[in-house]
mmCIF file of C-alpha atoms in Angstrom:
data_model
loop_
_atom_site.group_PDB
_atom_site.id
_atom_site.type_symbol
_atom_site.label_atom_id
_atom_site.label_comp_id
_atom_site.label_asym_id
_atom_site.label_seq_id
_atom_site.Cartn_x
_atom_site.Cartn_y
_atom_site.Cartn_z
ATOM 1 C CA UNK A 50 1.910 -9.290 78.213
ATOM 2 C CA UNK A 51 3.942 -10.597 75.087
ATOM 3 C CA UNK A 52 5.621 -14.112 74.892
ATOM 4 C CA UNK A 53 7.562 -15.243 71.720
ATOM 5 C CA UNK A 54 8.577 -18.647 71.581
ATOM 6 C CA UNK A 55 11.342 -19.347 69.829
ATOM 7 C CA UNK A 56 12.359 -22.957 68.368
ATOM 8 C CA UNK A 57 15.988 -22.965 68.383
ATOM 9 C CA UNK A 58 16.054 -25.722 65.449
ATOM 10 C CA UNK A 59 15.097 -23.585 63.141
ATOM 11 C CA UNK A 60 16.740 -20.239 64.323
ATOM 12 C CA UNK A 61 20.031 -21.504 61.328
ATOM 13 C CA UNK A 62 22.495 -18.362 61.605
ATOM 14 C CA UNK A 63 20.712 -16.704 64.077
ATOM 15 C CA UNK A 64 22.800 -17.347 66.786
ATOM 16 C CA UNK A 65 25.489 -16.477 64.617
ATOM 17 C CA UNK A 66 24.162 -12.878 64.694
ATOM 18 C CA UNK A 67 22.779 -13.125 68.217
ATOM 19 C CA UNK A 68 24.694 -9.776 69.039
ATOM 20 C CA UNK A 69 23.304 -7.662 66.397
ATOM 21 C CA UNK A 70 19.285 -9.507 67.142
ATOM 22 C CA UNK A 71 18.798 -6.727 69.698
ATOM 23 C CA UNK A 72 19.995 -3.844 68.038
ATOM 24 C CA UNK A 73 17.710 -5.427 64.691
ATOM 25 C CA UNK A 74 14.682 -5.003 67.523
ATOM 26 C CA UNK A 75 15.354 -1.855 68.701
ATOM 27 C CA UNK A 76 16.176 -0.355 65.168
ATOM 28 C CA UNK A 77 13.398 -1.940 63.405
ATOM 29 C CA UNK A 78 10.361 -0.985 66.596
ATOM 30 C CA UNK A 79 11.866 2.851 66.477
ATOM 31 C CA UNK A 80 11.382 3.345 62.705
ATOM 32 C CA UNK A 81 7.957 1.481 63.202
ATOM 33 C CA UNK A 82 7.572 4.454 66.054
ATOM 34 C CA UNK A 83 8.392 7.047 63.589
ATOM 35 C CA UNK A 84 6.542 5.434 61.171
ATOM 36 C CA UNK A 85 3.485 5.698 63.180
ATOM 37 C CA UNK A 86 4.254 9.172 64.660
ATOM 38 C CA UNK A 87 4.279 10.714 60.800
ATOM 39 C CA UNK A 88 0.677 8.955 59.960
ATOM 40 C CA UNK A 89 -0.684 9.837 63.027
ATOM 41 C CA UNK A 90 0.718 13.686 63.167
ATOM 42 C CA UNK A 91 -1.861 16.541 63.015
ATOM 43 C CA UNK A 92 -1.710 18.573 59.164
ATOM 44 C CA UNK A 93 -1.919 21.890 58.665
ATOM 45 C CA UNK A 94 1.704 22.832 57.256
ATOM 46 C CA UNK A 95 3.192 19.418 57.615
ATOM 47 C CA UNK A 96 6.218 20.310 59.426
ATOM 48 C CA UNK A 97 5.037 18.717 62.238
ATOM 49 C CA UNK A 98 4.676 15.081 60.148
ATOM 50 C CA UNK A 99 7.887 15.882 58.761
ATOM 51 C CA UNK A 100 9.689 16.576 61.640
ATOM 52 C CA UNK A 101 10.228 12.951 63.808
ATOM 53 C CA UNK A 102 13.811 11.810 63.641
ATOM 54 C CA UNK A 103 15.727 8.732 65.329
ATOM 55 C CA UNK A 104 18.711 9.555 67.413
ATOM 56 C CA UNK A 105 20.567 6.922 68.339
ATOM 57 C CA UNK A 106 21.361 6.902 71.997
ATOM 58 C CA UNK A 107 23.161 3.418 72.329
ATOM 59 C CA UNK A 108 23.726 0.127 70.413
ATOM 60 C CA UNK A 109 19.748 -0.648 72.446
ATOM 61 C CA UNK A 110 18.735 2.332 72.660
ATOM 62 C CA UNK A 111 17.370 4.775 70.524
ATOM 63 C CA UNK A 112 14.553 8.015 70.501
ATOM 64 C CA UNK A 113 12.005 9.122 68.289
ATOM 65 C CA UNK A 114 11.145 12.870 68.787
ATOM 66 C CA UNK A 115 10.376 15.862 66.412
ATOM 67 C CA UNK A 116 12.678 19.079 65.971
ATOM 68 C CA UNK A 117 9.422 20.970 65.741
ATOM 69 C CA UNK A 118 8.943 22.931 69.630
ATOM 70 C CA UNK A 119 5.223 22.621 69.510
ATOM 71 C CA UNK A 120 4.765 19.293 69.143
ATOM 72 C CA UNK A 121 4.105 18.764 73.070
ATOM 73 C CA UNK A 122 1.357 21.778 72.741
ATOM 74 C CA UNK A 123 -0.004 19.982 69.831
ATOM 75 C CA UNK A 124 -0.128 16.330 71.427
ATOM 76 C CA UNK A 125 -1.077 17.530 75.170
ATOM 77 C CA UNK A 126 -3.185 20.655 74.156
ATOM 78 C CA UNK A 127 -3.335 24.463 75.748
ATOM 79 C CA UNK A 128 -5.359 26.442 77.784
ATOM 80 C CA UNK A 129 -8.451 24.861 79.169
ATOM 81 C CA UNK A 130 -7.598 22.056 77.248
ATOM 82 C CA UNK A 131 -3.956 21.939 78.538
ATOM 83 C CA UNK A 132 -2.741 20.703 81.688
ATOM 84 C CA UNK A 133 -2.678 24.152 83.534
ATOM 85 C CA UNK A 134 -7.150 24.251 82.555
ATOM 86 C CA UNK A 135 -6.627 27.722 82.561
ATOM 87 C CA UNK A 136 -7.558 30.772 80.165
ATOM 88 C CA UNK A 137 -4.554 32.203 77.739
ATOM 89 C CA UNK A 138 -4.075 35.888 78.522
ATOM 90 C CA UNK A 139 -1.346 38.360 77.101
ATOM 91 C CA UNK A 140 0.252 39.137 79.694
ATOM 92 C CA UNK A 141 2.540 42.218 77.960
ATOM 93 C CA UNK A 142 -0.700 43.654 76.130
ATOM 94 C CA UNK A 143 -4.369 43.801 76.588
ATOM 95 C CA UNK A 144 -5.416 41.531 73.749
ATOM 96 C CA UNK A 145 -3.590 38.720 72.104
ATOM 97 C CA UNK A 146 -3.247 38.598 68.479
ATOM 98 C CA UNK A 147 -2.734 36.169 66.309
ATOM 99 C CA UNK A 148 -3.378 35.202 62.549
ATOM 100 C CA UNK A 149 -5.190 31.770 61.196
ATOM 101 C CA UNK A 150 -3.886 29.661 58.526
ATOM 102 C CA UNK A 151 -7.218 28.090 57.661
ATOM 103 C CA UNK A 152 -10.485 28.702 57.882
ATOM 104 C CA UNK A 153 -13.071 31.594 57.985
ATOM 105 C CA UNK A 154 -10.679 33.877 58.848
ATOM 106 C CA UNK A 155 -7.771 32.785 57.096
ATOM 107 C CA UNK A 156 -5.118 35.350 56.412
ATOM 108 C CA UNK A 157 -6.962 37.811 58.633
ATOM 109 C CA UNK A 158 -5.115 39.197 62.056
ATOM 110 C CA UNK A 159 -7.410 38.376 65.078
ATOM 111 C CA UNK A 160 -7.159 40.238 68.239
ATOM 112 C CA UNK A 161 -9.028 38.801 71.548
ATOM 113 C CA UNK A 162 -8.275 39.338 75.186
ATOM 114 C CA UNK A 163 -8.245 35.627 75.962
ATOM 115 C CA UNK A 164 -8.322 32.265 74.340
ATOM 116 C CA UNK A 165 -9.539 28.718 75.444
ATOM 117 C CA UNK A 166 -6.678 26.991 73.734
ATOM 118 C CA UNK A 167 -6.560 23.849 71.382
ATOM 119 C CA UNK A 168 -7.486 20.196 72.172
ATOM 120 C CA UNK A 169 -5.125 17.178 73.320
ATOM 121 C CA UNK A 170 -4.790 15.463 69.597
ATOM 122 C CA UNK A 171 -2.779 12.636 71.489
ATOM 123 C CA UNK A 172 -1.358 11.253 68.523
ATOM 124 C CA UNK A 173 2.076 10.322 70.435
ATOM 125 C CA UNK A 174 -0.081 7.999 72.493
ATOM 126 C CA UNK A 175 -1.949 6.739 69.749
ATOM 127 C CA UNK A 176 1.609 5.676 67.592
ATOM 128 C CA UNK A 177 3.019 4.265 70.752
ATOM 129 C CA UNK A 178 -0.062 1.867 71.450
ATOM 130 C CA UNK A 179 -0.066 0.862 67.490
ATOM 131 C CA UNK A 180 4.138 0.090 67.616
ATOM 132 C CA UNK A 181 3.263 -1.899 71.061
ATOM 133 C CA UNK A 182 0.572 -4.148 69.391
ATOM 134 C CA UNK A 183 3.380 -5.095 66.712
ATOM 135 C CA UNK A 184 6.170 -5.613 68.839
ATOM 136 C CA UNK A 185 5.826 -9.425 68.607
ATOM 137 C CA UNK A 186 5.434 -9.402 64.625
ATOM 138 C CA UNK A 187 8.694 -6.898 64.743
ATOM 139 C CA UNK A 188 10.648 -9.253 66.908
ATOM 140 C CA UNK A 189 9.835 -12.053 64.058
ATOM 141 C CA UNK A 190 10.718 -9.930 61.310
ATOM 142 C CA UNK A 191 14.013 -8.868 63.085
ATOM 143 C CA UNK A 192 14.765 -12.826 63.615
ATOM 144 C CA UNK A 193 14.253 -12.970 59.756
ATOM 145 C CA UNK A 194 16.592 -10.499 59.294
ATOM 146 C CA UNK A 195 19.175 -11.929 61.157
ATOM 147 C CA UNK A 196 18.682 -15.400 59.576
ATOM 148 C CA UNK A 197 19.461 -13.743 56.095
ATOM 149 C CA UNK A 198 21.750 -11.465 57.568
#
């Protein structure tokens, strides 16, 4: 649980701005998000890292997500790793084929009738924890704001 005490002495023009204080909080823990969602995003082209955006769905509301569709597979994983646990099979084709960007085999088309998938990365869960351990010190810096403001 967070608590923030606040000592309305030395709030000054805070109150002033009290309307725009929660919209400062909102705005400043989604960039923090996003923030933590590029750092924390898997590398290999870096569209993925480049990818999170802030849409803003209300004056106190707002989401972080990325444009780039396999950011879910990335996060959650696939196959056996996935949350179906099952093999990937073609299912228009005997063998699936696919080419690696890295590695051994770089460059080189693969064919295989089945693969195990990739491994949960569960970055999205890591950013969201490290945002939620700095809500209080966002909260602060959004009061600063807002005395300046």
């Amino acid at each position: 649980m967070v608590k923030v005490y606040l000592d309305i002495k030395e709030m000054g023009n805070v109150l002033d701005n009290i309307d725009t204080l929660g919209e400062k909080i909102v705005d400043n823990v989604a960039s923090n998000l996003q923030g933590n969602l590029k750092m924390e995003s898997p590398v290999d082209h870096g569209r993925l890292q480049g990818s999170w955006d802030i849409f803003n769905d209300g004056p106190l509301e707002k989401t972080v997500a990325s444009s780039a569709n396999y950011a879910e597979y990335v996060n959650d994983g696939t196959g056996l790793y996935g949350p179906h646990k099952t093999l990937i099979k073609p299912t228009n084709k005997k063998v699936l084929k696919f080419t690696p960007s890295k590695g051994k085999f770089k460059g080189m088309p693969i064919y295989t009738p089945y693969s195990r998938g990739i491994k949960p990365r569960k970055f999205v869960e890591k950013s969201m924890e490290r945002t939620s351990n700095r809500i209080p010190e966002l909260v602060i810096h959004s009061i600063n704001q807002a005395k300046l403001g």
